[in-house]
PDB file of N, CA, C and O in Angstrom:
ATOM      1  N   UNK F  80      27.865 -37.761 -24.314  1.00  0.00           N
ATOM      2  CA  UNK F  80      26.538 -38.273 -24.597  1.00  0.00           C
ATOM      3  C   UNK F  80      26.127 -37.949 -26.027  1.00  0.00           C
ATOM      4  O   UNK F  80      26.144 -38.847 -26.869  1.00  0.00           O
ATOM      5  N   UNK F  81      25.763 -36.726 -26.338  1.00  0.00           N
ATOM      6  CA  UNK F  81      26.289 -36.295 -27.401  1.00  0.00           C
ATOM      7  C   UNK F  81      26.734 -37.038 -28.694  1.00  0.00           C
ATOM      8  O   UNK F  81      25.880 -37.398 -29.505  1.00  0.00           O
ATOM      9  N   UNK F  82      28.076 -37.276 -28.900  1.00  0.00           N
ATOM     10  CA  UNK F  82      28.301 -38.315 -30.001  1.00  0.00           C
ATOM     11  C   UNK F  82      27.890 -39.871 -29.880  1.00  0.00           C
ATOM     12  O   UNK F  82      28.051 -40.604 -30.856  1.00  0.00           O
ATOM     13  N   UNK F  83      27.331 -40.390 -28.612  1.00  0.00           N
ATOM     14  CA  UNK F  83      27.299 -41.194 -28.456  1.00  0.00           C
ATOM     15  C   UNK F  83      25.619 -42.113 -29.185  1.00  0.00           C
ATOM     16  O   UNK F  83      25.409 -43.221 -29.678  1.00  0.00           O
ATOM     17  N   UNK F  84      24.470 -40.488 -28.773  1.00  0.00           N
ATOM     18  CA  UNK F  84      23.562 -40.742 -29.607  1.00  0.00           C
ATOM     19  C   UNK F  84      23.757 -40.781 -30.739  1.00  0.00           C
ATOM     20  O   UNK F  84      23.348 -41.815 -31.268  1.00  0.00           O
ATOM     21  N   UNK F  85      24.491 -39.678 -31.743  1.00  0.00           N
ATOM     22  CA  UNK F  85      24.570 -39.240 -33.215  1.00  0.00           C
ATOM     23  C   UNK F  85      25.461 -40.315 -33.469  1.00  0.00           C
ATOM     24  O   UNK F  85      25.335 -40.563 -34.668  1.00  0.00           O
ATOM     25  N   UNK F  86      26.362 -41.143 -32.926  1.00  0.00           N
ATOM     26  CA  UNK F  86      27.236 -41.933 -33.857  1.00  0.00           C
ATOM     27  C   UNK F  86      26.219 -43.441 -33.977  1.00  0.00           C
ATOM     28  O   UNK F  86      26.661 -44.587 -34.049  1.00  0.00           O
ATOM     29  N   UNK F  87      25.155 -43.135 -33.973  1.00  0.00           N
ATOM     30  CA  UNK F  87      23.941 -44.521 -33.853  1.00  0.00           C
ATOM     31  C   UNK F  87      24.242 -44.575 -35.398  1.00  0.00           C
ATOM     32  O   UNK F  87      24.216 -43.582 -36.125  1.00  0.00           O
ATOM     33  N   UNK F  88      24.531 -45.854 -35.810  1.00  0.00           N
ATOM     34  CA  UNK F  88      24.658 -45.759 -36.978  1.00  0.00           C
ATOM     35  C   UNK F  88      23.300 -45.826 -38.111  1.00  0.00           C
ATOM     36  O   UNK F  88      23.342 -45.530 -39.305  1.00  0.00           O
ATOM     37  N   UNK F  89      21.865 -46.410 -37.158  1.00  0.00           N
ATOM     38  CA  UNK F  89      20.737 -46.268 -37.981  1.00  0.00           C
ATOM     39  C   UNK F  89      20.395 -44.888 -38.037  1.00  0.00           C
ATOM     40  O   UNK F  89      19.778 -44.580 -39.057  1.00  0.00           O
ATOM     41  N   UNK F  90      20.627 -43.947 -37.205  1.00  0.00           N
ATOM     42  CA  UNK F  90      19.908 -42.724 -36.887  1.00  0.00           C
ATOM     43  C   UNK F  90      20.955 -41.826 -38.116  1.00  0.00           C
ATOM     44  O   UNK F  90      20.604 -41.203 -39.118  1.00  0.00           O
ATOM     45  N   UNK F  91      22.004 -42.014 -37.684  1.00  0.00           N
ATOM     46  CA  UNK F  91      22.838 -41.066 -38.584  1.00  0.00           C
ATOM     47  C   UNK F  91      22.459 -41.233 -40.050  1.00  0.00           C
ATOM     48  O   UNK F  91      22.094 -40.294 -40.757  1.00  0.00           O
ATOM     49  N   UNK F  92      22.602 -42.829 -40.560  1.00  0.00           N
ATOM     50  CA  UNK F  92      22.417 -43.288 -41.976  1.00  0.00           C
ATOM     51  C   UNK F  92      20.918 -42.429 -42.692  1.00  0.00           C
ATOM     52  O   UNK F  92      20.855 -41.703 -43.684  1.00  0.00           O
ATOM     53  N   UNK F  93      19.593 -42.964 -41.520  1.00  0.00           N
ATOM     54  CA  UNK F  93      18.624 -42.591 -42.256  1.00  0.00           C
ATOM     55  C   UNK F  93      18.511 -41.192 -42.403  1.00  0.00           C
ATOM     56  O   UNK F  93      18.108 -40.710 -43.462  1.00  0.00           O
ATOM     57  N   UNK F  94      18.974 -40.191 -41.009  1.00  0.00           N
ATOM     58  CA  UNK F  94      18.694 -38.872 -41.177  1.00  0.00           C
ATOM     59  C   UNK F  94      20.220 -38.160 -42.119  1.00  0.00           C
ATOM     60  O   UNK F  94      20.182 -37.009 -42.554  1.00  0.00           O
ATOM     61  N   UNK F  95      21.149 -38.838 -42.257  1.00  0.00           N
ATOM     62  CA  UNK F  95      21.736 -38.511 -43.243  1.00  0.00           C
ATOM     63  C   UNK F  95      22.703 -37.312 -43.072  1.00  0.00           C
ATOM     64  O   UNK F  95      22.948 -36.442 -43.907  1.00  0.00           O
ATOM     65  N   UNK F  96      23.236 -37.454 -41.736  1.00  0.00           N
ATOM     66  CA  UNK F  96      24.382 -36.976 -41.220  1.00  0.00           C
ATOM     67  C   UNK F  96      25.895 -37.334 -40.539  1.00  0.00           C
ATOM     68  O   UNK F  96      25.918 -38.544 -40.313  1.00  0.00           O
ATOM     69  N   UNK F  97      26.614 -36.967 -40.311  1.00  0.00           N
ATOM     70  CA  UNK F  97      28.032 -37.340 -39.693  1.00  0.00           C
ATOM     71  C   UNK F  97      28.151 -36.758 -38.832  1.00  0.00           C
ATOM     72  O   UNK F  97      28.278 -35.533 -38.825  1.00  0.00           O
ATOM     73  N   UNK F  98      28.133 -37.882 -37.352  1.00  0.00           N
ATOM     74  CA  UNK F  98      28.345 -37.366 -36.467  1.00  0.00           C
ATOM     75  C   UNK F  98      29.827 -36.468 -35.874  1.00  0.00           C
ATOM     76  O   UNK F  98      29.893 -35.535 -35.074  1.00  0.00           O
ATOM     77  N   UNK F  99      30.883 -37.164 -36.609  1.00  0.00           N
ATOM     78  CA  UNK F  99      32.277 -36.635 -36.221  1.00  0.00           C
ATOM     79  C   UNK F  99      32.051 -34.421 -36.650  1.00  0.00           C
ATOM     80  O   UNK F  99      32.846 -33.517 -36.392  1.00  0.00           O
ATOM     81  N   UNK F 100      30.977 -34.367 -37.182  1.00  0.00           N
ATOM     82  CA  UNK F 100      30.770 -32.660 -37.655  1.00  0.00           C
ATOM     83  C   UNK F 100      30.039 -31.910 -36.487  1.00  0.00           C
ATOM     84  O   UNK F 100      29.723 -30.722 -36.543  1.00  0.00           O
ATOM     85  N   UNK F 101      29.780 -32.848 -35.290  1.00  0.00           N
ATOM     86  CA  UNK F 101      29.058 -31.964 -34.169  1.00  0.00           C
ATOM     87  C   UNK F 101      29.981 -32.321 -33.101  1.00  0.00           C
ATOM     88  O   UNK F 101      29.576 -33.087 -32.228  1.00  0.00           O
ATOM     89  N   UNK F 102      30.885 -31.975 -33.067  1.00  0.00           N
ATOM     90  CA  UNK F 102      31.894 -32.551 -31.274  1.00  0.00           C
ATOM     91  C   UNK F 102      31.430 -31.616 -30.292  1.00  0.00           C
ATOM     92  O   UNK F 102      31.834 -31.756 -29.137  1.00  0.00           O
ATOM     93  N   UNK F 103      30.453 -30.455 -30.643  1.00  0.00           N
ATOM     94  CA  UNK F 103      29.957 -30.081 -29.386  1.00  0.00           C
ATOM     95  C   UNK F 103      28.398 -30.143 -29.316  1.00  0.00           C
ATOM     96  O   UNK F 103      27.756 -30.302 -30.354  1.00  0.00           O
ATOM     97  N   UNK F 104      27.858 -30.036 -28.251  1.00  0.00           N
ATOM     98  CA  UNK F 104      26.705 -29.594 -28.454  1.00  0.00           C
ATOM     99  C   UNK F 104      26.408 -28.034 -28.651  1.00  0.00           C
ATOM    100  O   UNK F 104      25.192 -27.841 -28.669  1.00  0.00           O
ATOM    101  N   UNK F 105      26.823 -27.389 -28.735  1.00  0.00           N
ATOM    102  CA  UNK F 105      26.810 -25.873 -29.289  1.00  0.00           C
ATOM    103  C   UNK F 105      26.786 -25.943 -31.234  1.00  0.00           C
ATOM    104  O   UNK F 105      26.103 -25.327 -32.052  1.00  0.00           O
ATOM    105  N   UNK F 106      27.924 -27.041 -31.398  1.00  0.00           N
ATOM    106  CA  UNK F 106      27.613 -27.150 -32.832  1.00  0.00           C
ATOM    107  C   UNK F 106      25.979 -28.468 -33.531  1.00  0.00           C
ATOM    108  O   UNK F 106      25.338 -28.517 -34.581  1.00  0.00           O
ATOM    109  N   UNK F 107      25.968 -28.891 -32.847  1.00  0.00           N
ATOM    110  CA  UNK F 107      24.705 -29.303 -33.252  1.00  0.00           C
ATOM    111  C   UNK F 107      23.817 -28.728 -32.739  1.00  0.00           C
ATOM    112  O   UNK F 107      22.715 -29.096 -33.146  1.00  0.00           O
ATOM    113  N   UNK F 108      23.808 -27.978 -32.015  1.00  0.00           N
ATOM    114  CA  UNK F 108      22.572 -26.911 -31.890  1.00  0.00           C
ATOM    115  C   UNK F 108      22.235 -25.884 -33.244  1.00  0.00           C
ATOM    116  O   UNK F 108      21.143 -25.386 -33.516  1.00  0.00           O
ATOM    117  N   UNK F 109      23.663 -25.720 -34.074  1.00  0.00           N
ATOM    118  CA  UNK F 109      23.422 -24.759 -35.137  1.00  0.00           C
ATOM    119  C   UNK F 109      23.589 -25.490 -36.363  1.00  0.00           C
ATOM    120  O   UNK F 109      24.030 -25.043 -37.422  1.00  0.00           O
ATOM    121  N   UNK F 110      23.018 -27.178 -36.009  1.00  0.00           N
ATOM    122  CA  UNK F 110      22.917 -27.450 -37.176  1.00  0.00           C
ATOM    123  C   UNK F 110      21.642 -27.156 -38.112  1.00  0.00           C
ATOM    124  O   UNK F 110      20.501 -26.820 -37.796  1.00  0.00           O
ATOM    125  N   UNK F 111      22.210 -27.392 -39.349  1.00  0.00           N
ATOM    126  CA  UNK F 111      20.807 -27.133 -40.233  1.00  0.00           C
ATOM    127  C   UNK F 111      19.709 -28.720 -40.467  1.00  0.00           C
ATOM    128  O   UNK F 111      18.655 -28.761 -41.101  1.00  0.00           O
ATOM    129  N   UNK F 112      20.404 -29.910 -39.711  1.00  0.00           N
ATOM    130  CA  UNK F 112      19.974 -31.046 -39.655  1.00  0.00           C
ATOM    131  C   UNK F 112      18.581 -30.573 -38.616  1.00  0.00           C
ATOM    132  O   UNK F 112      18.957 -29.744 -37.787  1.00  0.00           O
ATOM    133  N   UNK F 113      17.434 -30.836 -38.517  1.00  0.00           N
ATOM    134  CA  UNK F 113      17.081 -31.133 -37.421  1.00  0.00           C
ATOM    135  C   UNK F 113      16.721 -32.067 -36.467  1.00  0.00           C
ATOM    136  O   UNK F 113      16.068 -31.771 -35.467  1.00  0.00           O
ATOM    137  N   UNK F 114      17.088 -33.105 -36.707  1.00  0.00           N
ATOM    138  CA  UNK F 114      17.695 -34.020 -36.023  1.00  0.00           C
ATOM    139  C   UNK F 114      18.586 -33.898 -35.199  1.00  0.00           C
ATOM    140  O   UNK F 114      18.420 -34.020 -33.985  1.00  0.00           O
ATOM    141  N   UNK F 115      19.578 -33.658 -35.722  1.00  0.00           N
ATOM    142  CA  UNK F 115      20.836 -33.490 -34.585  1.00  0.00           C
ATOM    143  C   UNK F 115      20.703 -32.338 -33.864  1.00  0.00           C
ATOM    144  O   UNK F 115      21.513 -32.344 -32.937  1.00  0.00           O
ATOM    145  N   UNK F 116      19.818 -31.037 -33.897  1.00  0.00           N
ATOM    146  CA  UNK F 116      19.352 -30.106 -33.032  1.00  0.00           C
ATOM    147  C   UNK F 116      18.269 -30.721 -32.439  1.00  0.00           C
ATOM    148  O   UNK F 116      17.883 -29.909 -31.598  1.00  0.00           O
ATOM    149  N   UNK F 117      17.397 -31.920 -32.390  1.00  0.00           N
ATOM    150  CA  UNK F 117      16.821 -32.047 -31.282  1.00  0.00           C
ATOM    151  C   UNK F 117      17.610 -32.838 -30.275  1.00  0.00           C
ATOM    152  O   UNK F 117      17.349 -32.852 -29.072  1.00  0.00           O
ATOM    153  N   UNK F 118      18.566 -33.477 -30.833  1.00  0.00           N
ATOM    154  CA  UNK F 118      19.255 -34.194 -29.880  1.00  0.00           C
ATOM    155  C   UNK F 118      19.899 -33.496 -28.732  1.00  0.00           C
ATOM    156  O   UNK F 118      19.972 -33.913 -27.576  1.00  0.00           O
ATOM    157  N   UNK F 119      20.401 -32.262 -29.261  1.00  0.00           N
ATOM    158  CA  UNK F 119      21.465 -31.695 -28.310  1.00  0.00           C
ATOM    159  C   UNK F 119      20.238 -30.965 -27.958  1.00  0.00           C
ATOM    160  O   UNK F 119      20.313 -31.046 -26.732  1.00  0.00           O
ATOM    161  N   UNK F 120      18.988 -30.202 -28.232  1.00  0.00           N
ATOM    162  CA  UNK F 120      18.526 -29.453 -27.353  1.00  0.00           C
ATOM    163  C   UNK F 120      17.892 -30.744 -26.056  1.00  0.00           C
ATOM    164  O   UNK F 120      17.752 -30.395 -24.884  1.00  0.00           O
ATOM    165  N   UNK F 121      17.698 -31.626 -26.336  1.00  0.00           N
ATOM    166  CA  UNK F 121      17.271 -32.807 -25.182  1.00  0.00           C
ATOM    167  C   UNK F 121      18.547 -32.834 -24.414  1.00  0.00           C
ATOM    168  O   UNK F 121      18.276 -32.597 -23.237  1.00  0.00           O
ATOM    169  N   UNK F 122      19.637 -32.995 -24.559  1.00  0.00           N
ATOM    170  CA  UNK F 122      20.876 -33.441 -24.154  1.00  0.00           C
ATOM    171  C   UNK F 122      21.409 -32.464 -23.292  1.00  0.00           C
ATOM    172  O   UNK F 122      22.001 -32.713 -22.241  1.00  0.00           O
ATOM    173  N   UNK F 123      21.075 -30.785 -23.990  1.00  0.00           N
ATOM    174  CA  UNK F 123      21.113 -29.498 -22.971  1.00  0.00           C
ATOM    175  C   UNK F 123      20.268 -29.333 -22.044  1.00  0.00           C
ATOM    176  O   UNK F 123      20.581 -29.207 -20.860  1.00  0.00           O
ATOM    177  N   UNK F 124      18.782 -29.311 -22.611  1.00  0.00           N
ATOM    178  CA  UNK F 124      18.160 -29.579 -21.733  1.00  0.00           C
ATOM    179  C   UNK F 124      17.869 -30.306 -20.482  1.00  0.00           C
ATOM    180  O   UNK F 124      17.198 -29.571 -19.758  1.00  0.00           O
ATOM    181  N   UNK F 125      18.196 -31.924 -19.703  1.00  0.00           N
ATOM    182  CA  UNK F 125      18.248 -32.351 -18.870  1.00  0.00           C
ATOM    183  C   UNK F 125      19.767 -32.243 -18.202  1.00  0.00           C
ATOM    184  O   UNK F 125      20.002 -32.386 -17.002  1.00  0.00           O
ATOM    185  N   UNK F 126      20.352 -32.073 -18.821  1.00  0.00           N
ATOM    186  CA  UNK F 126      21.923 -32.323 -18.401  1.00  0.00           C
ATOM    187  C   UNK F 126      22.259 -32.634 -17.331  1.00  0.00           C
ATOM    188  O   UNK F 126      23.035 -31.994 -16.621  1.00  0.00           O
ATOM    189  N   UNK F 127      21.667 -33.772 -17.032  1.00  0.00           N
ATOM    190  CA  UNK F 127      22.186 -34.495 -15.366  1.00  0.00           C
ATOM    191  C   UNK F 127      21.086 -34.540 -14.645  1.00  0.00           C
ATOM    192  O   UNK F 127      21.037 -35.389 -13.755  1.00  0.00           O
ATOM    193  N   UNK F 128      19.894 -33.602 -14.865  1.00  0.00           N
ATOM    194  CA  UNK F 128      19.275 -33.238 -13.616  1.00  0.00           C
ATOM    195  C   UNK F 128      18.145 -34.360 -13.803  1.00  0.00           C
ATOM    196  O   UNK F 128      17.869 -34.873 -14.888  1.00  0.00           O
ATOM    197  N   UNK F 129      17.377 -34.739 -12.260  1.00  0.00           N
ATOM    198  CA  UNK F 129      16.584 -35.308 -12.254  1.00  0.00           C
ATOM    199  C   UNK F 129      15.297 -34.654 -12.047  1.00  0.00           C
ATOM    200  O   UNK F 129      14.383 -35.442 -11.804  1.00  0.00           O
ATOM    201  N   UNK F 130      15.018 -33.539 -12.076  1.00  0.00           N
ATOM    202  CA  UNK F 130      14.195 -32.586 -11.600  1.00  0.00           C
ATOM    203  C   UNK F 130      13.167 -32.768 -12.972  1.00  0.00           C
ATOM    204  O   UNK F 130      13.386 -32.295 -14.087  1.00  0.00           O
ATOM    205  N   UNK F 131      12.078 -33.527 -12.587  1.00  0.00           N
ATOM    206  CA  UNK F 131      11.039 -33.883 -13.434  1.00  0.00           C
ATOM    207  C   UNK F 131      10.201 -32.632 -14.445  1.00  0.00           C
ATOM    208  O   UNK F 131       9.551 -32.840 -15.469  1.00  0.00           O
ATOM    209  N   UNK F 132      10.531 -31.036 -13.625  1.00  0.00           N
ATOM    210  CA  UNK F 132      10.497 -30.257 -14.349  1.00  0.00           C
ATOM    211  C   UNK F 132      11.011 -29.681 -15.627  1.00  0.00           C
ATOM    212  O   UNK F 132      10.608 -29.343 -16.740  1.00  0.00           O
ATOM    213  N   UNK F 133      11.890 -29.725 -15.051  1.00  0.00           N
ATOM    214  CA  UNK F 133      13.339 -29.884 -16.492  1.00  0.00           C
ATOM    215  C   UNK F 133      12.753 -30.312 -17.260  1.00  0.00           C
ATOM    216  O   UNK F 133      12.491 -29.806 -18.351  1.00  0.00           O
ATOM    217  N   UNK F 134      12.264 -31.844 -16.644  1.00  0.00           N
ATOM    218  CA  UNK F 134      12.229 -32.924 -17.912  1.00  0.00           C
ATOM    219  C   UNK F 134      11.103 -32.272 -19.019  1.00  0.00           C
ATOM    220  O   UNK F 134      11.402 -32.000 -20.181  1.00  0.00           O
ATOM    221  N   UNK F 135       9.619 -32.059 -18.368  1.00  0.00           N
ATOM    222  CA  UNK F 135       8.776 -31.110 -18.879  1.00  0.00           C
ATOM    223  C   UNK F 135       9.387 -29.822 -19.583  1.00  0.00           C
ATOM    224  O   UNK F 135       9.445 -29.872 -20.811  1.00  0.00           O
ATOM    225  N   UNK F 136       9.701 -29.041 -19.154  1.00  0.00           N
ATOM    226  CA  UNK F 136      10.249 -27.974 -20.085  1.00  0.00           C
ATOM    227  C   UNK F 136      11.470 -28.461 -21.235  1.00  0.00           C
ATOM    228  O   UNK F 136      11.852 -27.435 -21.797  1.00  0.00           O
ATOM    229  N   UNK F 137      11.894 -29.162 -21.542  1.00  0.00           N
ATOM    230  CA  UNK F 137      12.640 -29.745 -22.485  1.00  0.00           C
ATOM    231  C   UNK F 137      11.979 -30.088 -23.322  1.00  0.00           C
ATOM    232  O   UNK F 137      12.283 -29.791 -24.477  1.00  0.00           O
ATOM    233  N   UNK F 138      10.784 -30.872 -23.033  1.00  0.00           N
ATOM    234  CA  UNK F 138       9.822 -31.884 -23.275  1.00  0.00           C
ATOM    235  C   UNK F 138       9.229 -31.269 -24.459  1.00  0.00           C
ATOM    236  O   UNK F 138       9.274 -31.624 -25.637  1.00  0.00           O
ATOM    237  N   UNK F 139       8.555 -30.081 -23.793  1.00  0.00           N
ATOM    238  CA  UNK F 139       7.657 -28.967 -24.597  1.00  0.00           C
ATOM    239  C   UNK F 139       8.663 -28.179 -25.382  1.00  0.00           C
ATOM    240  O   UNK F 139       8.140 -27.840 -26.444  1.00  0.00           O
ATOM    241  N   UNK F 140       9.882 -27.759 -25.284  1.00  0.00           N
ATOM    242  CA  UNK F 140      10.852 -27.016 -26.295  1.00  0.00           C
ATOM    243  C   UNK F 140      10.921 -27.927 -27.368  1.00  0.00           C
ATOM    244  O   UNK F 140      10.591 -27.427 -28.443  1.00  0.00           O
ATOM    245  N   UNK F 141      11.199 -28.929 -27.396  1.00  0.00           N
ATOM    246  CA  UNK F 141      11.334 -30.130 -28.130  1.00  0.00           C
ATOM    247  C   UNK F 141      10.340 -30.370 -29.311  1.00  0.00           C
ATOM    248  O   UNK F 141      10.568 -30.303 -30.519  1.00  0.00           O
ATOM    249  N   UNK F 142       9.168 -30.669 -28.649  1.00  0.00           N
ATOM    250  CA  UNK F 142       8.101 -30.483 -29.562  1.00  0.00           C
ATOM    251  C   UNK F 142       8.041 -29.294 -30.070  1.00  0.00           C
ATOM    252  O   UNK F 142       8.253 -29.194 -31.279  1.00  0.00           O
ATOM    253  N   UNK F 143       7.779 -28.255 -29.391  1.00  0.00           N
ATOM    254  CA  UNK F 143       7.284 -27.178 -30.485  1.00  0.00           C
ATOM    255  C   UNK F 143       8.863 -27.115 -31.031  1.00  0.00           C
ATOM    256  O   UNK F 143       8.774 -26.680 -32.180  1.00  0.00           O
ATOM    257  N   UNK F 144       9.962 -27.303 -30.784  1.00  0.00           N
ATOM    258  CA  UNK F 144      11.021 -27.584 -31.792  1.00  0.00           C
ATOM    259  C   UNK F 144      10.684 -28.491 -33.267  1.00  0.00           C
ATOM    260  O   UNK F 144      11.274 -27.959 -34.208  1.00  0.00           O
ATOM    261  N   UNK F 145      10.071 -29.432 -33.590  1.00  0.00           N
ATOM    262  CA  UNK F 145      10.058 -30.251 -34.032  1.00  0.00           C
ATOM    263  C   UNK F 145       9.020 -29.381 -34.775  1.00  0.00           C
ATOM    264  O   UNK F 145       9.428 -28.640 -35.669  1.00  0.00           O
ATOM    265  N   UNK F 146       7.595 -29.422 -34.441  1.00  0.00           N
ATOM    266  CA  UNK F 146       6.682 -28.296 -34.866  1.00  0.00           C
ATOM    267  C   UNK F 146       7.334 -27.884 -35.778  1.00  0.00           C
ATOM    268  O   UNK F 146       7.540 -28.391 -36.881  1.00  0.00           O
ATOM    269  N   UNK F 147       7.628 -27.089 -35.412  1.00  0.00           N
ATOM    270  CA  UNK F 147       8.524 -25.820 -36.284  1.00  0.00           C
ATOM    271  C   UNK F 147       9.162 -26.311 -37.797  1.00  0.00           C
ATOM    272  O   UNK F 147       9.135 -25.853 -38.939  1.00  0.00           O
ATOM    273  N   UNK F 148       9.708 -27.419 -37.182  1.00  0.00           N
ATOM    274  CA  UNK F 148      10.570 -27.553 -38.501  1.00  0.00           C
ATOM    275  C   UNK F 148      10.681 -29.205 -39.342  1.00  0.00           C
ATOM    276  O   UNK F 148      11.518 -29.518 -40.188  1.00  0.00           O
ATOM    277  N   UNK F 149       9.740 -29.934 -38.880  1.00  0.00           N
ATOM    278  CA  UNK F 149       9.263 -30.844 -39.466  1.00  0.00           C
ATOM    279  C   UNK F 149       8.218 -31.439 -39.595  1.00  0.00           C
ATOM    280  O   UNK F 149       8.176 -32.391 -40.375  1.00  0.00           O
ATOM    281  N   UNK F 150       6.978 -31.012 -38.801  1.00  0.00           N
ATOM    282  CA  UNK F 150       5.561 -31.687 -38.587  1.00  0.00           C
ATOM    283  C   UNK F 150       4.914 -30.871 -39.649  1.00  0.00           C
ATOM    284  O   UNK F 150       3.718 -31.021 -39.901  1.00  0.00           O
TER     285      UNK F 150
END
């Protein structure tokens, strides 16, 4: 899932990364992009589950992720 978002070729172009540099989500978690760390923390975060909670607590990591380092 993973490369499948990051190899978007508008997303990669504008935020100005290569996806072939994250083959895990452990490594785009420590990217310095933040972009590609919100992806994989969304991507860790639900990982399969349908549990609408999840979805909420991802939800809110996410944002105040973003917070943090681009708003």
């Amino acid at each position: 899932m993973l490369q499948l978002v990051l190899s978007d070729e508008k997303l990669n172009s504008f935020y100005e990364f290569n996806a072939d540099d994250f083959p895990t989500v452990e490594d785009a978690l420590n990217s310095e992009n933040p972009i590609v760390v919100t992806v994989a923390k969304i991507i860790e975060g639900v990982a399969g589950s349908s549990d609408r909670s999840i979805f909420k607590e991802t939800y809110n990591e996410v944002i105040n992720y973003l917070n943090q380092n681009i708003l």
